[in-house]
Amino acid sequence: MFRSVLVANRGEIARRIFRTARRLGIETVAVASDADLEAAHVRDADRAVRIGPAPAAESYLSIPDLVAAALESGAEAVHPGYGFLSETAAFAEAVQAAGLIWIGPSPEAIRAMGLKDSARERMIAAGVPVTPGWQGDDGSEATLLTAARDLGWPVLIKAAAGGGGRGIRRVDNGADFAAALAACRREAQAAFGDDRVLLERCIEAPRHIEVQVFGDAHGGLVHLFERDCTLQRRRQKVIEEAPAPGMTAEVREAVCAAALAAARAVDYVGAGTVEFIADARDGLRSDRIWFMEMNTRLQVEHPVTEAVTGVDLVEWQFRVAAGEPLPLSQDRIALNGWAVEARLCAEIPERGFIPSTGRLEHLALPEGVRIDSGVEAGDEVGPYYDSLIAKLIAWAPTREGATENLAEACAGVETWPLKTNAGFLARCLDDSDFLAGRIDTGFIEARLDRLAAAPAPSQALVSAAAAALAALSAEDASAPSRDLAGFRLNAPPRGRVRVWCDGEPLWADLDSAPDEADLLDAGGSLVLFEGGSAFAFAASPPDREGGAAAAGDGSVSAPLPGKVVAVPVAEGARVARGDVLVVIEAMKMEHGLIAPFDGVVEGLSTAVGDQVREGEALVRVRSETQ
């Protein structure tokens, strides 16, 4: 076994790998951009090396700087983590050329599976079923449109070099094809440096099933059963579980055999995941599951497989990279119970899931579940990388028990002042259709109004806040008071007072306040937590003078720092409510800013390529009735 490892990644990913390395007595080396010099993963490591400025392209995606950091640190091996350069064959080659151990599959396997079009060809040759589609050298818009019509609407446009749910657009008719193709190519070029695309028939009511595979350099190859990653938003996974609900022994055998055939076709060594799309309108059937892609790395959702098999997949990666055979043969790998994982992100569901950035002053994560966290209280969540705070993983003997445990854990998350999707996750896990296994990849979108609704405090929480404010500010004239509260002629007064929650007035019944409540003094207000959400209470109304322009004035500002990647409107153009005015790329995602109402574009002050600040006014829509 090697003595030291550099993890060419950050956040939760690096910390997860460090945990296994420490247990095995392997020295850990972190890398950090300027934005991450004080980050949790840097504090966790035995040593750390600076690799460049905050933008990922100048740090975590810089192959020369990462290899130089590994050589400078004296690390013997390099683990790429997942994301960033983990599926980049050139990085694997550069690491090996420097005389270092690469913890991952061969560059040849990465390259073979990295391009979706060539991977499809290999799978067809290996007898692995693939989704009906089109691929070719002529990527002109006319050729692609003709191919799409031949496949039949709807179709998916997919980046040929894509992965991780990026560079994919669904198109339902010919009229929308050109715009979707342009958006897909733009995202593919930005994410992968390659704007080539292929087409696939869009499977209605699809399920996303994937199989964990593992190979060694001695010809050993096993699977560790399947995971279900169907609950997604914008093709990004939200909740994952193992095993897949509704999976039968016959279908499991077929899909796992197909995954092994896919891995065998590229002489796969290391951890990999073969992803399948399933037409689940009539349940899971072996003749309705098709190969989608292979991720030649460890997956974000690998903890659910670890939970149901008892295997440490990172340890397996270390041992295989060190030349050892697989620790277990196929007949010794068994499923035990059920595991479910939720991705806790700093984002605001009720505002279109825009990222919530800044300093995380308060963070309390639940006990009783596995926590793979990338940050700690006091850390900064910036705009340069993804917004993942932690992964919460629950295990139980049954699916019902695991989902119940995870829903309770999500509801117990406390963060301030950053917002998270914890309440949204809890509502997903509590949904009756999810609990019954009636899911497809459109599950969240179909229920978005309810699942992502703005949270509201319960009456009990409002009363608890009022009682706490009264107790803390008994001598403050602005505090809630029982004096004349709820005064009634010829009757005793009620114990009702008015407080302000996030700037809105609410009535509270002091007589029904609970004895205890979790609260945080936020300086001028009290923050109470409920259902995974935070609510700020004050004894007096907020001072609105000098604040932002009144709602409805038509001004559209950047909700977070980012780069402008598209401006599909021009000064003086007429737009309808909901039309996209500006597209900003931040935290690895595109965020469309939309027109608040019908009107005319004026005051357009940004262009493609601009770096914009949070709150910066970019465009205004003037109502023609003004």
XYZ file of C-alpha atoms in Angstrom:
626
model
C 0.000 0.000 0.000
C 1.233 3.506 -0.795
C 2.053 5.805 2.132
C 0.459 9.083 1.018
C -2.347 10.273 -1.255
C -3.226 13.643 -2.743
C -6.935 14.178 -3.369
C -7.375 16.381 -6.436
C -10.733 17.674 -5.265
C -12.407 19.644 -2.508
C -15.235 19.788 0.039
C -17.241 16.743 0.989
C -15.495 14.656 -1.661
C -12.012 15.196 -0.268
C -13.127 14.773 3.348
C -14.802 11.455 2.540
C -11.622 10.084 0.952
C -9.452 11.409 3.784
C -11.600 9.515 6.308
C -10.727 6.131 4.805
C -7.096 7.129 4.247
C -6.678 8.019 7.932
C -8.166 4.678 8.985
C -5.640 2.884 6.771
C -2.728 4.979 8.044
C -2.223 6.796 4.725
C -0.979 10.399 4.899
C -3.396 12.880 3.284
C -2.640 15.870 1.084
C -5.271 18.467 0.186
C -5.257 20.961 -2.663
C -6.917 24.338 -2.405
C -7.741 27.302 -4.578
C -7.533 30.784 -3.109
C -11.212 30.520 -2.179
C -10.563 27.330 -0.196
C -7.386 28.076 1.751
C -9.307 27.944 5.056
C -11.836 25.311 3.966
C -12.819 22.263 6.013
C -11.084 19.793 3.698
C -7.833 21.725 4.083
C -8.140 21.612 7.866
C -8.791 17.860 7.688
C -5.674 17.007 5.710
C -2.193 16.336 7.023
C -0.819 18.791 4.463
C -2.218 21.178 1.866
C -0.938 22.795 -1.333
C -2.295 25.934 -3.007
C -3.108 25.323 -6.678
C -4.377 28.640 -8.016
C -7.111 31.290 -8.086
C -10.744 30.644 -7.155
C -12.166 29.866 -10.634
C -12.104 26.096 -11.126
C -10.561 26.438 -14.593
C -7.478 27.996 -12.971
C -7.209 25.575 -10.051
C -9.154 22.322 -9.695
C -9.259 21.866 -13.481
C -5.597 22.736 -14.063
C -3.769 19.474 -14.787
C -0.243 20.978 -14.641
C -0.908 22.649 -11.281
C -2.401 19.494 -9.767
C 0.463 17.284 -10.907
C 2.967 19.863 -9.670
C 1.192 19.924 -6.303
C 1.410 16.150 -6.036
C 5.132 16.159 -6.802
C 5.786 19.090 -4.461
C 3.952 17.375 -1.593
C 5.740 14.054 -2.048
C 2.437 12.192 -2.428
C 2.761 8.728 -3.917
C -0.785 8.487 -5.278
C -3.493 10.780 -6.633
C -7.224 10.262 -6.076
C -9.375 12.442 -8.374
C -12.554 12.207 -6.280
C -15.707 12.739 -8.315
C -16.470 15.704 -10.517
C -13.786 18.083 -11.836
C -11.097 15.966 -13.599
C -12.155 12.556 -12.307
C -13.221 11.387 -15.777
C -10.485 13.104 -17.761
C -8.117 10.667 -19.443
C -5.468 13.365 -19.928
C -5.282 13.869 -16.177
C -4.834 10.145 -15.548
C -2.084 10.052 -18.174
C -0.322 13.086 -16.683
C -0.390 11.553 -13.197
C 1.054 8.274 -14.453
C 3.653 10.049 -16.599
C 4.859 11.824 -13.455
C 5.535 8.441 -11.852
C 2.550 8.626 -9.490
C -0.139 6.035 -8.765
C -3.486 6.876 -10.379
C -6.440 5.778 -8.250
C -8.957 5.101 -10.968
C -9.521 3.238 -14.217
C -7.060 3.321 -17.078
C -6.938 6.366 -19.355
C -8.067 4.083 -22.179
C -11.218 3.043 -20.297
C -11.967 6.645 -19.317
C -11.614 7.774 -22.916
C -13.673 4.882 -24.279
C -16.609 5.614 -21.974
C -16.163 9.386 -21.796
C -17.631 10.077 -25.211
C -21.265 9.019 -25.314
C -21.244 8.303 -29.039
C -18.248 5.940 -28.948
C -19.530 4.364 -25.730
C -22.838 3.564 -27.444
C -20.960 1.868 -30.284
C -18.973 -0.263 -27.843
C -22.102 -1.249 -25.946
C -23.878 -2.320 -29.114
C -20.864 -4.452 -30.018
C -20.857 -5.964 -26.514
C -24.548 -6.864 -26.700
C -25.625 -4.301 -24.112
C -29.050 -2.807 -24.924
C -28.888 0.924 -25.711
C -31.592 3.559 -26.037
C -32.710 4.163 -29.646
C -30.938 7.252 -30.953
C -28.710 8.961 -33.515
C -25.020 9.732 -33.576
C -22.708 10.739 -36.390
C -20.098 13.107 -37.724
C -22.504 15.482 -39.452
C -23.683 17.611 -36.552
C -25.412 20.283 -38.602
C -28.709 21.606 -37.318
C -30.533 20.353 -40.422
C -29.174 16.805 -40.064
C -29.992 16.691 -36.361
C -33.507 18.020 -36.895
C -34.190 15.386 -39.554
C -32.857 12.652 -37.257
C -34.993 13.916 -34.401
C -38.126 13.786 -36.545
C -37.244 10.231 -37.607
C -36.843 9.143 -33.973
C -40.141 10.757 -33.034
C -40.831 13.470 -30.476
C -39.878 13.929 -27.712
C -36.114 13.506 -28.080
C -33.119 14.267 -25.901
C -30.192 16.282 -27.196
C -27.126 15.147 -25.249
C -23.549 16.371 -25.155
C -21.346 13.673 -26.699
C -18.653 14.373 -24.100
C -21.151 14.958 -21.296
C -21.830 13.485 -17.917
C -23.301 14.320 -14.536
C -26.622 15.382 -16.031
C -25.113 18.366 -17.851
C -25.504 19.183 -21.521
C -28.941 17.592 -21.939
C -32.103 19.149 -23.341
C -35.521 17.612 -23.932
C -37.308 18.785 -27.087
C -40.986 18.108 -27.729
C -41.372 19.571 -31.215
C -39.479 20.956 -34.189
C -40.246 24.564 -33.338
C -38.182 24.384 -30.134
C -35.321 22.349 -31.561
C -32.938 25.120 -32.663
C -33.025 26.968 -29.338
C -32.558 23.757 -27.347
C -29.672 22.680 -29.568
C -27.921 26.039 -29.102
C -28.349 25.877 -25.314
C -27.089 22.306 -25.167
C -24.034 23.107 -27.276
C -23.257 26.188 -25.180
C -23.432 24.217 -21.937
C -21.438 21.329 -23.402
C -18.672 23.630 -24.587
C -18.476 25.373 -21.219
C -18.515 22.156 -19.194
C -16.548 19.743 -21.382
C -14.780 21.839 -24.028
C -16.658 19.894 -26.736
C -19.958 21.022 -28.264
C -20.725 17.848 -30.261
C -24.086 16.229 -29.507
C -26.057 13.054 -30.121
C -29.768 12.310 -29.983
C -31.743 9.748 -28.016
C -35.411 8.920 -27.949
C -36.920 10.385 -24.794
C -38.340 7.603 -22.635
C -41.622 8.593 -21.021
C -42.028 7.947 -17.276
C -38.358 6.932 -16.991
C -36.570 5.503 -13.981
C -32.843 6.023 -13.481
C -31.212 2.756 -12.403
C -27.459 2.367 -12.019
C -25.172 -0.508 -11.057
C -21.950 -0.229 -9.063
C -19.170 -2.275 -10.623
C -15.601 -2.890 -9.499
C -12.659 -4.484 -11.295
C -9.051 -5.260 -10.416
C -5.881 -5.683 -12.448
C -6.020 -9.491 -12.068
C -9.176 -10.017 -14.110
C -11.557 -9.807 -11.179
C -14.869 -8.028 -11.840
C -17.936 -7.801 -9.586
C -21.075 -5.766 -9.160
C -22.387 -4.424 -5.872
C -26.032 -4.346 -6.950
C -28.098 -1.410 -8.100
C -29.091 2.050 -6.938
C -32.129 4.102 -7.881
C -31.421 7.758 -8.682
C -34.774 8.645 -10.206
C -35.611 11.694 -8.062
C -33.929 14.498 -9.982
C -34.320 18.191 -10.675
C -32.882 19.649 -13.863
C -31.222 16.254 -14.385
C -29.285 16.608 -11.143
C -29.845 13.828 -8.610
C -31.613 14.831 -5.400
C -32.410 11.589 -3.538
C -30.795 8.195 -4.167
C -31.463 4.782 -2.668
C -30.309 1.174 -2.709
C -31.706 -1.194 -3.658
C -34.154 0.101 -6.286
C -37.827 -0.020 -5.264
C -39.852 -2.540 -7.267
C -36.760 -4.442 -8.406
C -37.333 -8.153 -8.971
C -34.680 -10.878 -8.887
C -35.066 -11.472 -12.630
C -34.619 -7.804 -13.574
C -31.742 -7.383 -11.109
C -29.911 -10.308 -12.646
C -30.377 -8.885 -16.149
C -29.324 -5.324 -15.384
C -26.308 -6.371 -13.297
C -25.201 -8.765 -16.057
C -25.477 -5.925 -18.592
C -23.380 -3.690 -16.324
C -20.661 -6.326 -16.054
C -20.684 -6.775 -19.826
C -20.260 -3.016 -20.250
C -17.300 -2.938 -17.858
C -15.731 -6.020 -19.419
C -15.890 -4.390 -22.863
C -13.298 -1.813 -21.755
C -11.230 -4.061 -19.418
C -12.382 -1.964 -16.512
C -10.258 -1.618 -13.374
C -11.434 0.333 -10.314
C -14.794 1.733 -9.224
C -17.346 2.553 -11.902
C -21.051 2.991 -12.361
C -23.071 1.817 -15.344
C -26.213 3.909 -15.694
C -29.439 2.711 -17.277
C -32.716 4.340 -18.227
C -35.843 2.267 -17.658
C -39.320 2.616 -19.114
C -41.203 1.999 -15.874
C -44.782 2.629 -16.984
C -45.584 -1.015 -16.233
C -42.982 -1.566 -13.543
C -39.355 -2.575 -14.032
C -38.902 -5.064 -16.886
C -35.666 -6.513 -18.216
C -36.623 -5.766 -21.843
C -37.276 -2.082 -21.076
C -33.958 -1.066 -19.518
C -31.276 0.495 -21.729
C -27.663 1.568 -21.260
C -27.307 5.320 -20.853
C -23.678 5.959 -19.898
C -20.831 4.768 -17.721
C -19.270 7.005 -15.101
C -15.646 5.975 -14.787
C -15.251 7.097 -11.193
C -16.752 6.874 -7.732
C -20.256 8.354 -7.577
C -21.638 10.997 -5.226
C -24.263 8.460 -4.127
C -21.802 5.658 -3.344
C -22.638 5.744 0.424
C -25.976 3.985 -0.113
C -24.165 1.063 -1.718
C -21.705 1.022 1.166
C -24.587 0.985 3.630
C -26.354 -2.035 2.118
C -23.220 -4.097 1.348
C -20.945 -3.224 4.273
C -18.132 -2.363 1.856
C -15.875 0.708 2.015
C -15.575 1.523 -1.690
C -12.754 4.018 -1.174
C -10.715 1.350 0.606
C -11.329 -0.946 -2.359
C -10.091 1.832 -4.657
C -6.890 2.168 -2.637
C -6.260 -1.580 -2.575
C -6.915 -2.103 -6.278
C -4.703 0.875 -7.199
C -1.955 -0.653 -5.039
C -2.170 -3.832 -7.132
C -4.183 -5.989 -4.743
C -7.046 -8.226 -5.916
C -10.649 -7.424 -5.056
C -11.291 -8.071 -1.345
C -14.510 -10.044 -2.036
C -15.758 -12.367 -4.760
C -19.248 -11.984 -6.198
C -20.767 -14.754 -4.074
C -19.662 -13.011 -0.881
C -21.367 -9.685 -1.681
C -24.925 -9.510 -0.355
C -27.654 -6.914 0.110
C -28.627 -6.029 3.662
C -31.508 -3.652 4.370
C -32.194 -0.338 2.660
C -30.344 2.970 2.428
C -31.476 6.390 1.212
C -29.353 9.494 0.608
C -30.360 13.151 0.289
C -28.161 15.980 -0.979
C -28.375 18.970 1.345
C -27.581 22.093 -0.675
C -27.333 25.800 0.100
C -30.171 26.931 -2.127
C -33.610 28.511 -1.942
C -36.297 26.182 -3.381
C -39.086 28.770 -3.346
C -36.949 31.090 -5.507
C -36.199 28.594 -8.226
C -33.446 26.865 -6.227
C -31.019 29.746 -6.655
C -27.867 29.169 -4.593
C -27.605 30.748 -1.152
C -24.077 32.064 -0.696
C -22.133 33.619 2.150
C -20.875 32.666 5.593
C -22.595 29.741 7.281
C -22.715 31.162 10.790
C -24.826 28.368 12.290
C -24.886 24.733 11.238
C -26.424 21.869 13.209
C -26.797 18.524 11.447
C -28.888 15.667 12.859
C -27.630 12.618 14.694
C -28.600 9.026 13.953
C -27.710 9.108 10.250
C -24.444 9.125 8.341
C -23.255 12.632 7.492
C -20.724 13.302 4.730
C -20.214 17.041 5.128
C -18.144 19.499 3.132
C -18.410 22.501 5.441
C -18.630 23.395 9.107
C -20.135 26.318 11.004
C -18.244 29.497 10.176
C -17.209 28.350 6.692
C -17.946 30.290 3.529
C -20.186 28.903 0.785
C -19.087 30.830 -2.286
C -20.270 31.117 -5.882
C -17.389 29.257 -7.530
C -18.342 25.629 -6.877
C -21.461 23.569 -6.291
C -23.675 24.374 -3.306
C -23.536 20.972 -1.567
C -23.301 21.315 2.214
C -23.617 17.650 3.162
C -25.049 14.294 2.225
C -27.409 12.661 4.720
C -27.602 8.871 4.513
C -30.067 6.735 6.488
C -30.093 2.940 6.761
C -32.794 0.641 8.125
C -33.900 -2.954 7.581
C -36.780 -1.704 5.389
C -37.353 1.086 2.871
C -40.114 2.483 5.052
C -37.753 2.749 8.005
C -34.903 4.267 6.007
C -37.071 6.951 4.373
C -38.724 7.792 7.689
C -35.326 8.184 9.360
C -34.024 10.373 6.548
C -37.141 12.573 6.444
C -36.800 13.158 10.188
C -33.106 13.965 9.755
C -33.783 16.487 6.974
C -36.448 18.169 9.089
C -33.896 18.529 11.883
C -31.304 20.463 9.857
C -30.440 23.935 11.188
C -28.560 26.549 9.126
C -28.304 30.338 9.376
C -28.237 32.731 7.612
C -27.872 30.571 4.519
C -30.992 28.818 3.299
C -31.061 25.140 2.320
C -33.314 22.615 0.611
C -33.772 20.588 3.826
C -37.520 21.211 4.068
C -37.923 20.423 0.375
C -36.089 17.125 0.866
C -38.267 16.214 3.841
C -41.415 16.867 1.811
C -40.118 14.687 -1.042
C -39.425 11.846 1.365
C -42.859 12.179 2.966
C -44.742 12.188 -0.338
C -47.219 9.310 -0.560
C -46.265 8.453 -4.151
C -42.563 8.358 -3.276
C -43.278 6.120 -0.289
C -45.245 3.787 -2.562
C -42.427 3.697 -5.136
C -44.530 5.434 -7.801
C -41.684 7.534 -9.172
C -40.139 8.678 -12.423
C -37.659 11.421 -13.314
C -40.502 13.941 -13.655
C -41.648 13.316 -10.070
C -40.300 16.565 -8.600
C -41.290 18.778 -11.526
C -44.873 17.500 -11.404
C -45.145 18.419 -7.715
C -42.846 21.436 -7.652
C -45.452 23.970 -6.494
C -46.075 21.942 -3.353
C -42.611 20.519 -2.702
C -40.795 23.839 -3.188
C -43.405 26.096 -1.590
C -42.169 28.846 0.725
C -42.204 27.470 4.280
C -44.473 28.963 6.922
C -43.997 28.645 10.695
C -46.528 26.699 12.732
C -48.640 28.557 15.254
C -46.742 26.797 18.031
C -43.437 28.135 16.677
C -44.839 31.673 16.420
C -45.999 31.462 20.039
C -42.621 30.133 21.139
C -40.896 33.023 19.366
C -43.199 35.591 20.957
C -42.645 34.132 24.418
C -38.878 34.127 23.917
C -38.880 37.723 22.674
C -40.986 38.782 25.644
C -38.654 37.054 28.084
C -35.476 38.449 26.504
C -36.791 41.993 26.054
C -39.025 42.498 29.077
C -37.618 45.983 29.654
C -37.647 47.001 25.989
C -40.639 49.105 24.985
C -40.628 47.566 21.511
C -40.973 44.038 22.845
C -44.236 42.090 22.718
C -46.348 42.981 25.748
C -49.442 41.572 27.391
C -50.634 45.141 28.109
C -53.964 45.583 26.293
C -53.072 42.623 24.039
C -56.296 41.372 22.579
C -58.302 43.785 24.797
C -62.061 43.061 24.845
C -64.882 44.987 26.582
C -66.320 43.180 29.638
C -63.926 40.249 29.246
C -60.395 39.359 30.341
C -57.712 40.127 27.770
C -56.302 37.360 25.637
C -52.574 36.655 25.773
C -52.127 37.559 22.108
C -49.319 39.696 20.737
C -48.009 40.612 17.345
C -44.532 39.673 16.149
C -42.805 39.906 12.800
C -41.518 36.823 11.016
C -39.128 37.530 8.152
C -40.678 40.987 7.974
C -44.331 39.892 7.962
C -46.684 40.456 10.943
C -48.119 37.419 12.726
C -50.286 37.031 15.824
C -49.086 34.791 18.616
C -50.881 33.267 21.589
C -48.530 33.509 24.545
C -50.726 31.260 26.671
C -50.101 28.332 24.304
C -46.345 28.789 23.908
C -44.355 25.550 24.350
C -41.992 25.291 27.315
C -38.890 24.834 25.127
C -37.814 25.729 21.612
C -34.485 25.722 19.736
C -33.558 29.319 19.022
C -30.608 31.376 17.918
C -29.921 35.004 18.816
C -29.165 36.625 15.466
C -28.653 40.150 16.782
C -31.901 42.084 16.603
C -34.010 39.024 15.934
C -34.473 35.474 17.130
C -34.131 32.579 14.712
C -36.178 29.454 15.353
C -35.950 26.223 13.363
C -38.751 23.967 12.199
C -39.066 21.349 9.482
C -35.604 22.050 8.090
C -36.293 25.788 7.674
C -35.183 28.848 9.648
C -37.548 31.662 10.650
C -36.344 35.060 11.908
C -38.646 36.724 14.435
C -38.536 40.313 15.702
C -40.609 42.325 18.142
C -41.043 45.274 15.790
C -41.517 45.735 12.045
C -38.405 46.023 9.870
C -37.113 49.377 8.734
C -37.848 49.405 5.026
C -36.395 52.860 4.327
C -33.499 52.864 1.943
C -34.181 49.273 0.928
C -34.548 47.750 -2.490
C -36.947 49.104 -5.034
C -40.529 48.172 -4.449
C -41.676 44.838 -5.802
C -43.230 45.080 -9.205
C -41.057 47.908 -10.572
C -39.756 45.540 -13.266
C -36.117 45.660 -12.216
C -34.304 42.324 -12.625
C -31.084 41.860 -10.651
C -28.501 39.100 -10.366
C -29.566 36.759 -7.533
C -25.931 35.659 -7.026
C -22.476 36.342 -8.426
C -21.833 34.673 -11.766
C -21.002 34.951 -15.444
C -23.532 36.040 -18.071
C -23.689 33.303 -20.717
C -26.740 34.424 -22.726
C -28.844 37.546 -23.268
C -31.710 36.417 -25.526
C -33.435 39.845 -25.573
C -32.546 43.280 -26.891
C -33.266 46.810 -25.751
C -36.802 47.768 -26.733
C -37.985 44.192 -27.263
C -41.465 43.197 -26.139
C -41.477 40.294 -23.685
C -44.128 38.261 -21.918
C -44.182 37.309 -18.262
C -41.816 34.354 -17.760
C -39.632 35.034 -20.814
C -35.917 34.553 -20.130
C -34.058 37.866 -20.192
C -30.557 36.927 -19.007
C -28.852 33.591 -18.262
C -26.166 33.500 -15.548
C -23.811 30.586 -14.953
C -22.860 30.037 -11.308
C -22.152 27.017 -9.134
C -21.937 24.782 -12.222
C -25.528 25.592 -13.232
C -27.293 28.012 -15.565
C -29.875 30.301 -13.954
C -32.411 32.038 -16.176
C -33.691 35.456 -15.011
C -37.220 35.981 -16.242
C -39.545 38.878 -17.004
C -41.808 39.612 -14.000
C -44.693 40.698 -16.273
C -45.538 41.598 -19.882
C -43.733 44.696 -21.081
C -40.816 46.270 -22.941
C -37.114 45.733 -22.214
C -35.249 48.864 -21.197
C -32.058 49.613 -19.313
C -30.279 46.464 -20.511
C -26.851 46.842 -18.907
C -25.125 43.493 -19.371
C -23.696 41.355 -22.167
C -22.444 37.821 -22.671
C -19.176 37.286 -20.818
C -19.808 39.851 -18.082
C -19.049 38.881 -14.489
C -21.897 40.233 -12.347
C -22.251 40.803 -8.622
C -25.103 39.638 -6.422
C -27.844 42.273 -6.462
C -26.507 44.032 -9.552
C -29.330 45.414 -11.718
C -29.085 43.900 -15.189
C -32.288 44.828 -17.004
C -35.678 46.421 -16.418
C -39.055 45.555 -17.892
C -41.398 48.527 -18.330
C -45.070 47.718 -18.330
C -46.820 49.261 -21.329
C -49.637 50.287 -19.005
C -47.302 52.646 -17.119
